[in-house]
PDB file of C-alpha atoms in Angstrom:
ATOM      1  CA  MET A 768     -73.861  22.880 120.195  1.00 93.00           C
ATOM      2  CA  LEU A 769     -75.365  20.228 117.904  1.00 92.00           C
ATOM      3  CA  GLU A 770     -78.474  22.317 117.347  1.00 94.00           C
ATOM      4  CA  LYS A 771     -76.333  25.351 116.483  1.00 95.00           C
ATOM      5  CA  LEU A 772     -74.336  23.341 113.957  1.00 96.00           C
ATOM      6  CA  VAL A 773     -77.439  21.999 112.221  1.00 96.00           C
ATOM      7  CA  GLU A 774     -79.089  25.417 112.121  1.00 96.00           C
ATOM      8  CA  TRP A 775     -75.898  26.927 110.683  1.00 96.00           C
ATOM      9  CA  GLY A 776     -75.846  24.267 107.962  1.00 95.00           C
ATOM     10  CA  LYS A 777     -79.450  24.968 107.055  1.00 96.00           C
ATOM     11  CA  GLN A 778     -78.736  28.678 106.639  1.00 95.00           C
ATOM     12  CA  GLU A 779     -75.608  28.233 104.516  1.00 94.00           C
ATOM     13  CA  ASP A 780     -76.415  27.724 100.824  1.00 94.00           C
ATOM     14  CA  ALA A 781     -72.966  26.307 100.098  1.00 95.00           C
ATOM     15  CA  VAL A 782     -73.407  23.599 102.750  1.00 96.00           C
ATOM     16  CA  ARG A 783     -75.303  20.659 101.291  1.00 96.00           C
ATOM     17  CA  ALA A 784     -74.876  18.004 103.985  1.00 97.00           C
ATOM     18  CA  LEU A 785     -73.572  17.524 107.515  1.00 97.00           C
ATOM     19  CA  ILE A 786     -72.517  14.151 108.880  1.00 96.00           C
ATOM     20  CA  LEU A 787     -71.397  13.571 112.457  1.00 96.00           C
ATOM     21  CA  LEU A 788     -68.607  11.061 113.051  1.00 94.00           C
ATOM     22  CA  GLY A 789     -66.522  10.005 116.034  1.00 88.00           C
ATOM     23  CA  SER A 790     -67.550   9.127 119.557  1.00 87.00           C
ATOM     24  CA  ARG A 791     -70.814  11.062 119.437  1.00 91.00           C
ATOM     25  CA  ALA A 792     -71.918   8.935 116.478  1.00 88.00           C
ATOM     26  CA  GLY A 793     -70.736   5.563 117.756  1.00 80.00           C
ATOM     27  CA  GLN A 794     -72.258   2.946 120.028  1.00 76.00           C
ATOM     28  CA  GLN A 795     -70.021   3.676 122.997  1.00 77.00           C
ATOM     29  CA  PRO A 796     -71.539   6.263 125.353  1.00 77.00           C
ATOM     30  CA  ALA A 797     -70.143   9.751 124.809  1.00 80.00           C
ATOM     31  CA  ASP A 798     -69.476  12.083 127.717  1.00 83.00           C
ATOM     32  CA  VAL A 799     -69.661  15.858 128.012  1.00 86.00           C
ATOM     33  CA  LEU A 800     -65.986  16.116 126.992  1.00 88.00           C
ATOM     34  CA  SER A 801     -66.501  14.275 123.699  1.00 90.00           C
ATOM     35  CA  ASP A 802     -65.876  16.503 120.693  1.00 92.00           C
ATOM     36  CA  TYR A 803     -68.061  17.002 117.635  1.00 96.00           C
ATOM     37  CA  ASP A 804     -66.373  15.494 114.577  1.00 95.00           C
ATOM     38  CA  LEU A 805     -68.267  17.109 111.720  1.00 97.00           C
ATOM     39  CA  SER A 806     -67.962  16.420 107.999  1.00 96.00           C
ATOM     40  CA  VAL A 807     -69.198  19.456 106.079  1.00 97.00           C
ATOM     41  CA  PHE A 808     -70.017  18.686 102.435  1.00 96.00           C
ATOM     42  CA  CYS A 809     -70.123  21.933 100.516  1.00 95.00           C
ATOM     43  CA  ASP A 810     -69.997  23.476  97.050  1.00 91.00           C
ATOM     44  CA  ALA A 811     -67.127  25.746  98.108  1.00 89.00           C
ATOM     45  CA  ASP A 812     -65.058  25.926 101.280  1.00 90.00           C
ATOM     46  CA  GLU A 813     -63.595  29.423 100.810  1.00 91.00           C
ATOM     47  CA  PRO A 814     -66.249  31.114 103.004  1.00 91.00           C
ATOM     48  CA  TYR A 815     -65.131  28.916 105.906  1.00 93.00           C
ATOM     49  CA  THR A 816     -61.407  28.571 105.279  1.00 93.00           C
ATOM     50  CA  GLY A 817     -60.608  32.074 104.057  1.00 91.00           C
ATOM     51  CA  SER A 818     -61.487  33.564 107.438  1.00 91.00           C
ATOM     52  CA  ASP A 819     -62.272  32.244 110.908  1.00 92.00           C
ATOM     53  CA  SER A 820     -64.737  35.015 111.790  1.00 93.00           C
ATOM     54  CA  TRP A 821     -67.774  32.798 111.068  1.00 95.00           C
ATOM     55  CA  LEU A 822     -66.845  30.560 113.996  1.00 96.00           C
ATOM     56  CA  THR A 823     -67.876  33.172 116.558  1.00 95.00           C
ATOM     57  CA  GLN A 824     -71.550  32.378 115.974  1.00 94.00           C
ATOM     58  CA  PHE A 825     -70.987  29.118 117.872  1.00 96.00           C
ATOM     59  CA  GLY A 826     -69.211  30.782 120.799  1.00 94.00           C
ATOM     60  CA  ASN A 827     -66.033  32.573 121.768  1.00 96.00           C
ATOM     61  CA  VAL A 828     -63.092  30.843 120.116  1.00 96.00           C
ATOM     62  CA  TRP A 829     -60.214  29.882 122.393  1.00 97.00           C
ATOM     63  CA  VAL A 830     -58.085  28.258 119.704  1.00 97.00           C
ATOM     64  CA  CYS A 831     -58.487  27.310 116.040  1.00 97.00           C
ATOM     65  CA  VAL A 832     -55.936  25.011 114.429  1.00 96.00           C
ATOM     66  CA  LYS A 833     -55.784  24.789 110.650  1.00 96.00           C
ATOM     67  CA  GLU A 834     -55.339  21.191 109.529  1.00 95.00           C
ATOM     68  CA  LYS A 835     -56.039  18.943 106.555  1.00 95.00           C
ATOM     69  CA  VAL A 836     -57.799  15.631 105.999  1.00 93.00           C
ATOM     70  CA  VAL A 837     -57.108  13.166 103.214  1.00 91.00           C
ATOM     71  CA  TYR A 838     -59.710  11.124 101.378  1.00 89.00           C
ATOM     72  CA  GLU A 839     -58.749   8.823  98.508  1.00 85.00           C
ATOM     73  CA  GLY A 840     -55.529  10.720  97.968  1.00 87.00           C
ATOM     74  CA  LYS A 841     -57.223  14.126  97.851  1.00 90.00           C
ATOM     75  CA  THR A 842     -56.536  16.756 100.510  1.00 94.00           C
ATOM     76  CA  PHE A 843     -59.283  18.868 102.082  1.00 96.00           C
ATOM     77  CA  PRO A 844     -59.107  21.648 104.678  1.00 96.00           C
ATOM     78  CA  SER A 845     -60.217  21.233 108.254  1.00 96.00           C
ATOM     79  CA  ARG A 846     -60.501  23.456 111.303  1.00 96.00           C
ATOM     80  CA  LEU A 847     -60.040  22.074 114.807  1.00 97.00           C
ATOM     81  CA  VAL A 848     -61.721  24.506 117.163  1.00 97.00           C
ATOM     82  CA  ILE A 849     -62.006  24.760 120.938  1.00 97.00           C
ATOM     83  CA  PHE A 850     -64.723  27.144 122.070  1.00 97.00           C
ATOM     84  CA  GLU A 851     -65.176  28.867 125.404  1.00 95.00           C
ATOM     85  CA  GLY A 852     -66.227  26.323 127.993  1.00 93.00           C
ATOM     86  CA  GLY A 853     -64.071  23.603 126.430  1.00 95.00           C
ATOM     87  CA  VAL A 854     -66.431  22.489 123.660  1.00 95.00           C
ATOM     88  CA  LYS A 855     -64.390  21.164 120.732  1.00 97.00           C
ATOM     89  CA  VAL A 856     -65.608  20.882 117.143  1.00 97.00           C
ATOM     90  CA  ASP A 857     -63.573  19.442 114.281  1.00 97.00           C
ATOM     91  CA  PHE A 858     -64.854  20.787 110.953  1.00 97.00           C
ATOM     92  CA  SER A 859     -63.769  18.897 107.814  1.00 96.00           C
ATOM     93  CA  PHE A 860     -64.753  20.571 104.552  1.00 97.00           C
ATOM     94  CA  LEU A 861     -65.285  17.977 101.831  1.00 95.00           C
ATOM     95  CA  SER A 862     -66.532  18.288  98.277  1.00 94.00           C
ATOM     96  CA  ILE A 863     -69.923  17.027  97.098  1.00 95.00           C
ATOM     97  CA  ASP A 864     -68.332  14.366  94.905  1.00 92.00           C
ATOM     98  CA  VAL A 865     -66.795  12.804  98.030  1.00 93.00           C
ATOM     99  CA  LEU A 866     -70.265  12.504  99.550  1.00 94.00           C
ATOM    100  CA  ASP A 867     -71.573  10.908  96.361  1.00 92.00           C
ATOM    101  CA  GLU A 868     -68.714   8.432  96.365  1.00 91.00           C
ATOM    102  CA  ILE A 869     -69.304   7.486 100.004  1.00 91.00           C
ATOM    103  CA  ALA A 870     -73.065   7.222  99.531  1.00 91.00           C
ATOM    104  CA  GLN A 871     -72.862   5.109  96.385  1.00 87.00           C
ATOM    105  CA  ASN A 872     -70.071   2.804  97.501  1.00 83.00           C
ATOM    106  CA  CYS A 873     -70.858  -0.641  98.855  1.00 74.00           C
ATOM    107  CA  SER A 874     -68.286  -0.210 101.612  1.00 75.00           C
ATOM    108  CA  LEU A 875     -67.708   2.720 103.927  1.00 84.00           C
ATOM    109  CA  PRO A 876     -64.470   4.453 104.956  1.00 85.00           C
ATOM    110  CA  ASP A 877     -63.213   3.270 108.339  1.00 85.00           C
ATOM    111  CA  ASP A 878     -64.351   6.371 110.235  1.00 87.00           C
ATOM    112  CA  TYR A 879     -67.885   5.900 108.846  1.00 89.00           C
ATOM    113  CA  LEU A 880     -67.916   2.185 109.620  1.00 86.00           C
ATOM    114  CA  LEU A 881     -67.361   3.066 113.281  1.00 86.00           C
ATOM    115  CA  GLY A 882     -70.545   5.111 113.286  1.00 89.00           C
ATOM    116  CA  TYR A 883     -72.095   8.137 111.619  1.00 93.00           C
ATOM    117  CA  LYS A 884     -75.196  10.275 111.984  1.00 95.00           C
ATOM    118  CA  ILE A 885     -76.657  12.273 109.114  1.00 96.00           C
ATOM    119  CA  LEU A 886     -77.548  15.667 110.546  1.00 96.00           C
ATOM    120  CA  LEU A 887     -78.454  17.415 107.314  1.00 97.00           C
ATOM    121  CA  ASP A 888     -78.962  16.313 103.699  1.00 96.00           C
ATOM    122  CA  LYS A 889     -80.474  19.032 101.549  1.00 96.00           C
ATOM    123  CA  ASP A 890     -80.251  17.091  98.284  1.00 94.00           C
ATOM    124  CA  HIS A 891     -81.121  13.579  99.542  1.00 94.00           C
ATOM    125  CA  ARG A 892     -77.731  12.222  98.496  1.00 93.00           C
ATOM    126  CA  THR A 893     -77.270   9.911 101.490  1.00 93.00           C
ATOM    127  CA  SER A 894     -80.379   7.738 101.133  1.00 89.00           C
ATOM    128  CA  GLY A 895     -78.456   4.711  99.902  1.00 85.00           C
ATOM    129  CA  MET A 896     -75.582   4.802 102.358  1.00 90.00           C
ATOM    130  CA  VAL A 897     -74.445   1.525 103.874  1.00 88.00           C
ATOM    131  CA  PRO A 898     -75.234   1.378 107.609  1.00 89.00           C
ATOM    132  CA  PRO A 899     -72.280   1.488 110.021  1.00 88.00           C
ATOM    133  CA  GLN A 900     -70.888  -1.677 111.580  1.00 84.00           C
ATOM    134  CA  TYR A 901     -69.522   0.121 114.677  1.00 83.00           C
ATOM    135  CA  GLU A 902     -66.331  -1.912 114.613  1.00 81.00           C
ATOM    136  CA  LEU A 903     -63.399  -2.620 112.334  1.00 84.00           C
ATOM    137  CA  GLU A 904     -62.025  -6.016 111.511  1.00 84.00           C
ATOM    138  CA  ALA A 905     -58.606  -6.586 113.014  1.00 90.00           C
ATOM    139  CA  ILE A 906     -55.775  -6.930 110.525  1.00 92.00           C
ATOM    140  CA  LYS A 907     -53.016  -9.382 111.289  1.00 95.00           C
ATOM    141  CA  PRO A 908     -49.534  -7.947 110.870  1.00 96.00           C
ATOM    142  CA  SER A 909     -47.100  -9.511 108.456  1.00 96.00           C
ATOM    143  CA  GLU A 910     -44.077 -11.117 110.078  1.00 96.00           C
ATOM    144  CA  GLN A 911     -41.924  -8.297 108.694  1.00 97.00           C
ATOM    145  CA  GLU A 912     -44.198  -5.659 110.226  1.00 97.00           C
ATOM    146  CA  PHE A 913     -44.216  -7.538 113.524  1.00 97.00           C
ATOM    147  CA  GLN A 914     -40.449  -7.798 113.659  1.00 97.00           C
ATOM    148  CA  GLU A 915     -39.982  -4.146 112.710  1.00 97.00           C
ATOM    149  CA  VAL A 916     -42.009  -3.152 115.774  1.00 98.00           C
ATOM    150  CA  VAL A 917     -39.887  -5.462 117.943  1.00 98.00           C
ATOM    151  CA  LYS A 918     -36.660  -3.994 116.563  1.00 98.00           C
ATOM    152  CA  GLU A 919     -37.836  -0.408 116.863  1.00 98.00           C
ATOM    153  CA  PHE A 920     -38.891  -0.961 120.473  1.00 98.00           C
ATOM    154  CA  TRP A 921     -35.516  -2.348 121.526  1.00 98.00           C
ATOM    155  CA  PHE A 922     -33.713   0.362 119.572  1.00 98.00           C
ATOM    156  CA  GLU A 923     -35.493   2.968 121.712  1.00 98.00           C
ATOM    157  CA  ILE A 924     -34.887   0.972 124.886  1.00 98.00           C
ATOM    158  CA  TYR A 925     -31.140   1.042 124.210  1.00 97.00           C
ATOM    159  CA  HIS A 926     -31.217   4.835 124.087  1.00 97.00           C
ATOM    160  CA  ILE A 927     -33.317   5.103 127.247  1.00 98.00           C
ATOM    161  CA  GLY A 928     -30.661   3.120 129.097  1.00 97.00           C
ATOM    162  CA  VAL A 929     -27.838   5.254 127.709  1.00 97.00           C
ATOM    163  CA  TYR A 930     -29.570   8.531 128.583  1.00 97.00           C
ATOM    164  CA  LEU A 931     -30.448   7.271 132.041  1.00 97.00           C
ATOM    165  CA  LYS A 932     -26.830   6.361 132.660  1.00 96.00           C
ATOM    166  CA  ARG A 933     -25.847   9.898 131.641  1.00 96.00           C
ATOM    167  CA  GLY A 934     -28.578  11.468 133.768  1.00 95.00           C
ATOM    168  CA  ASP A 935     -30.306  13.079 130.770  1.00 97.00           C
ATOM    169  CA  LEU A 936     -33.814  12.742 132.168  1.00 97.00           C
ATOM    170  CA  TRP A 937     -35.595  14.846 129.534  1.00 97.00           C
ATOM    171  CA  SER A 938     -34.057  12.731 126.784  1.00 97.00           C
ATOM    172  CA  VAL A 939     -35.165   9.652 128.707  1.00 97.00           C
ATOM    173  CA  LYS A 940     -38.750  10.903 128.582  1.00 97.00           C
ATOM    174  CA  PHE A 941     -38.447  11.651 124.864  1.00 96.00           C
ATOM    175  CA  ARG A 942     -37.208   8.140 124.063  1.00 97.00           C
ATOM    176  CA  SER A 943     -39.623   6.533 126.520  1.00 97.00           C
ATOM    177  CA  TRP A 944     -42.624   7.906 124.659  1.00 96.00           C
ATOM    178  CA  ALA A 945     -41.293   6.421 121.422  1.00 96.00           C
ATOM    179  CA  ALA A 946     -40.803   3.053 123.133  1.00 98.00           C
ATOM    180  CA  HIS A 947     -44.301   3.222 124.592  1.00 98.00           C
ATOM    181  CA  SER A 948     -45.763   3.789 121.123  1.00 97.00           C
ATOM    182  CA  PHE A 949     -44.293   0.443 120.036  1.00 98.00           C
ATOM    183  CA  LEU A 950     -45.450  -1.158 123.278  1.00 98.00           C
ATOM    184  CA  LEU A 951     -48.967   0.068 122.467  1.00 97.00           C
ATOM    185  CA  ARG A 952     -48.801  -1.472 118.997  1.00 98.00           C
ATOM    186  CA  MET A 953     -47.856  -4.838 120.537  1.00 97.00           C
ATOM    187  CA  LEU A 954     -50.596  -4.494 123.168  1.00 97.00           C
ATOM    188  CA  GLU A 955     -53.110  -3.943 120.372  1.00 97.00           C
ATOM    189  CA  TRP A 956     -51.958  -7.025 118.485  1.00 97.00           C
ATOM    190  CA  HIS A 957     -51.912  -9.038 121.702  1.00 96.00           C
ATOM    191  CA  ALA A 958     -55.523  -8.079 122.483  1.00 95.00           C
ATOM    192  CA  GLU A 959     -56.689  -8.711 118.924  1.00 95.00           C
ATOM    193  CA  ALA A 960     -54.983 -12.108 118.900  1.00 95.00           C
ATOM    194  CA  GLU A 961     -56.749 -13.017 122.152  1.00 91.00           C
ATOM    195  CA  ASN A 962     -60.018 -12.088 120.412  1.00 90.00           C
ATOM    196  CA  ASP A 963     -59.069 -14.293 117.460  1.00 90.00           C
ATOM    197  CA  TRP A 964     -58.761 -11.198 115.237  1.00 93.00           C
ATOM    198  CA  HIS A 965     -62.524 -10.629 115.114  1.00 89.00           C
ATOM    199  CA  SER A 966     -62.340  -6.866 115.672  1.00 87.00           C
ATOM    200  CA  SER A 967     -59.752  -4.168 116.147  1.00 90.00           C
ATOM    201  CA  VAL A 968     -59.255  -2.248 119.373  1.00 91.00           C
ATOM    202  CA  PRO A 969     -59.783   1.538 119.648  1.00 88.00           C
ATOM    203  CA  PRO A 970     -56.863   3.757 118.596  1.00 87.00           C
ATOM    204  CA  ILE A 971     -54.268   5.476 120.847  1.00 90.00           C
ATOM    205  CA  GLY A 972     -55.152   3.323 123.834  1.00 90.00           C
ATOM    206  CA  LYS A 973     -58.728   4.540 124.189  1.00 89.00           C
ATOM    207  CA  ARG A 974     -60.859   2.496 126.594  1.00 89.00           C
ATOM    208  CA  MET A 975     -57.840   0.267 127.205  1.00 92.00           C
ATOM    209  CA  ARG A 976     -59.259  -0.956 130.505  1.00 92.00           C
ATOM    210  CA  SER A 977     -61.961  -2.742 128.480  1.00 90.00           C
ATOM    211  CA  TRP A 978     -59.629  -4.615 126.102  1.00 92.00           C
ATOM    212  CA  VAL A 979     -56.595  -5.682 128.137  1.00 93.00           C
ATOM    213  CA  ASN A 980     -56.837  -8.333 130.827  1.00 92.00           C
ATOM    214  CA  GLU A 981     -56.564  -7.410 134.485  1.00 92.00           C
ATOM    215  CA  GLU A 982     -52.982  -8.655 134.831  1.00 93.00           C
ATOM    216  CA  LEU A 983     -51.798  -6.483 131.944  1.00 95.00           C
ATOM    217  CA  TRP A 984     -53.720  -3.506 133.266  1.00 96.00           C
ATOM    218  CA  GLN A 985     -51.947  -3.773 136.598  1.00 95.00           C
ATOM    219  CA  ASP A 986     -48.550  -4.238 134.907  1.00 95.00           C
ATOM    220  CA  LEU A 987     -49.090  -1.063 132.884  1.00 96.00           C
ATOM    221  CA  HIS A 988     -49.104   0.942 136.091  1.00 96.00           C
ATOM    222  CA  GLY A 989     -45.377   0.296 136.347  1.00 96.00           C
ATOM    223  CA  VAL A 990     -44.232   1.458 132.906  1.00 97.00           C
ATOM    224  CA  PHE A 991     -44.512   5.234 133.437  1.00 96.00           C
ATOM    225  CA  ALA A 992     -41.980   6.973 135.644  1.00 96.00           C
ATOM    226  CA  HIS A 993     -41.628  10.250 137.486  1.00 96.00           C
ATOM    227  CA  PHE A 994     -38.971  12.720 136.369  1.00 96.00           C
ATOM    228  CA  ASP A 995     -36.531  10.835 138.547  1.00 95.00           C
ATOM    229  CA  ALA A 996     -33.600   8.516 137.777  1.00 96.00           C
ATOM    230  CA  ASP A 997     -34.436   5.721 140.223  1.00 96.00           C
ATOM    231  CA  ASP A 998     -38.082   5.629 139.208  1.00 97.00           C
ATOM    232  CA  SER A 999     -37.089   5.756 135.534  1.00 97.00           C
ATOM    233  CA  TRP A1000     -34.823   2.720 135.905  1.00 97.00           C
ATOM    234  CA  LYS A1001     -37.647   0.855 137.630  1.00 97.00           C
ATOM    235  CA  ALA A1002     -40.117   1.763 134.880  1.00 97.00           C
ATOM    236  CA  LEU A1003     -37.605   0.794 132.201  1.00 98.00           C
ATOM    237  CA  PHE A1004     -37.238  -2.743 133.549  1.00 97.00           C
ATOM    238  CA  SER A1005     -41.017  -3.071 133.945  1.00 97.00           C
ATOM    239  CA  THR A1006     -41.494  -1.917 130.350  1.00 98.00           C
ATOM    240  CA  MET A1007     -38.900  -4.338 128.993  1.00 98.00           C
ATOM    241  CA  GLU A1008     -40.331  -7.318 130.819  1.00 97.00           C
ATOM    242  CA  LEU A1009     -43.910  -6.515 129.814  1.00 97.00           C
ATOM    243  CA  PHE A1010     -42.970  -6.075 126.156  1.00 98.00           C
ATOM    244  CA  ARG A1011     -40.924  -9.270 126.139  1.00 97.00           C
ATOM    245  CA  ARG A1012     -43.828 -11.258 127.598  1.00 96.00           C
ATOM    246  CA  ILE A1013     -46.599 -10.001 125.335  1.00 97.00           C
ATOM    247  CA  THR A1014     -44.315 -10.252 122.305  1.00 97.00           C
ATOM    248  CA  ALA A1015     -43.734 -13.917 123.034  1.00 96.00           C
ATOM    249  CA  ASP A1016     -47.481 -14.547 123.469  1.00 96.00           C
ATOM    250  CA  THR A1017     -48.404 -12.663 120.300  1.00 97.00           C
ATOM    251  CA  ALA A1018     -45.669 -14.289 118.240  1.00 97.00           C
ATOM    252  CA  GLN A1019     -46.913 -17.697 119.333  1.00 96.00           C
ATOM    253  CA  ALA A1020     -50.471 -16.816 118.279  1.00 95.00           C
ATOM    254  CA  LEU A1021     -49.202 -15.626 114.886  1.00 96.00           C
ATOM    255  CA  ARG A1022     -46.636 -18.420 114.549  1.00 96.00           C
ATOM    256  CA  PHE A1023     -43.875 -15.826 114.148  1.00 96.00           C
ATOM    257  CA  ASN A1024     -40.329 -15.700 115.445  1.00 94.00           C
ATOM    258  CA  SER A1025     -40.555 -13.747 118.720  1.00 92.00           C
ATOM    259  CA  MET A1026     -36.935 -12.554 118.426  1.00 95.00           C
ATOM    260  CA  GLU A1027     -36.312 -13.675 121.986  1.00 94.00           C
ATOM    261  CA  ASP A1028     -32.537 -13.420 121.502  1.00 95.00           C
ATOM    262  CA  LEU A1029     -32.841  -9.697 120.849  1.00 96.00           C
ATOM    263  CA  SER A1030     -35.019  -9.239 123.933  1.00 96.00           C
ATOM    264  CA  ARG A1031     -32.600 -11.130 126.139  1.00 96.00           C
ATOM    265  CA  ASN A1032     -29.530  -9.374 124.765  1.00 96.00           C
ATOM    266  CA  MET A1033     -31.021  -5.944 125.365  1.00 97.00           C
ATOM    267  CA  ILE A1034     -32.266  -6.770 128.854  1.00 97.00           C
ATOM    268  CA  ASP A1035     -28.817  -8.113 129.747  1.00 96.00           C
ATOM    269  CA  PHE A1036     -27.175  -4.983 128.312  1.00 97.00           C
ATOM    270  CA  ILE A1037     -29.441  -2.616 130.254  1.00 97.00           C
ATOM    271  CA  THR A1038     -28.939  -4.642 133.446  1.00 96.00           C
ATOM    272  CA  ALA A1039     -25.144  -4.454 133.087  1.00 96.00           C
ATOM    273  CA  LEU A1040     -25.316  -0.760 132.149  1.00 95.00           C
ATOM    274  CA  LYS A1041     -27.257   0.144 135.277  1.00 94.00           C
ATOM    275  CA  SER A1042     -24.815  -1.642 137.579  1.00 92.00           C
ATOM    276  CA  SER A1043     -21.638  -0.410 135.858  1.00 89.00           C
ATOM    277  CA  SER A1044     -19.526   2.295 137.475  1.00 69.00           C
TER     278      SER A1044
END
């Protein structure tokens, strides 16, 4: 696929440069399921966004999703495409002035810092680009941001308990995913604090096995439930206890208020709710 993309770029006059981002451009080994995250710098994107017929030269298209990317407040079109065989390519169509800005800037956008490969540069605009660092510096949360995550988590937990009591299992799953998103945010901060904030962890839980300790990894096996009331109650208590523990550890590292009273009040409420008639 990579050879096809480069050859396509060479043949298209409007395309001036191609830069590969994402896992295939980083230091972590990519597998056969890794997608191709391609920045297409072009004079005009209409030939590629006005119709999807040009995509067939890369293979039979299973699905093409029209999306947008934002750079420095400007919006640009993108096409997220899955081809026959499961090969996925994300095309982002950016203007030439964006390439010039990236190439001439002393610092790179985050997705470029994590790794990039220049596949094509017809006008030699990328010669002065800063090399990637392959990692991002971790950013400590403010105490307000930290406490908002704590409050949002327990807000969702309250609803999980209520829906479980009512037997609304689909609603339980809906609220559980929201709660897990806040659990993930705390897990990220917890891991970054343990690493003294030297570097951030990958997004959306990628490669989590490599950045949480073994005890946490084992505990995480208990926070997802089957579509079943008893298992959902069990997972709920495991989730609450895990969040309470890592929140306390992270708050101590940041010298923040851990809001332990809120944690205890909600755990007590859920415990009483489960046992009530």
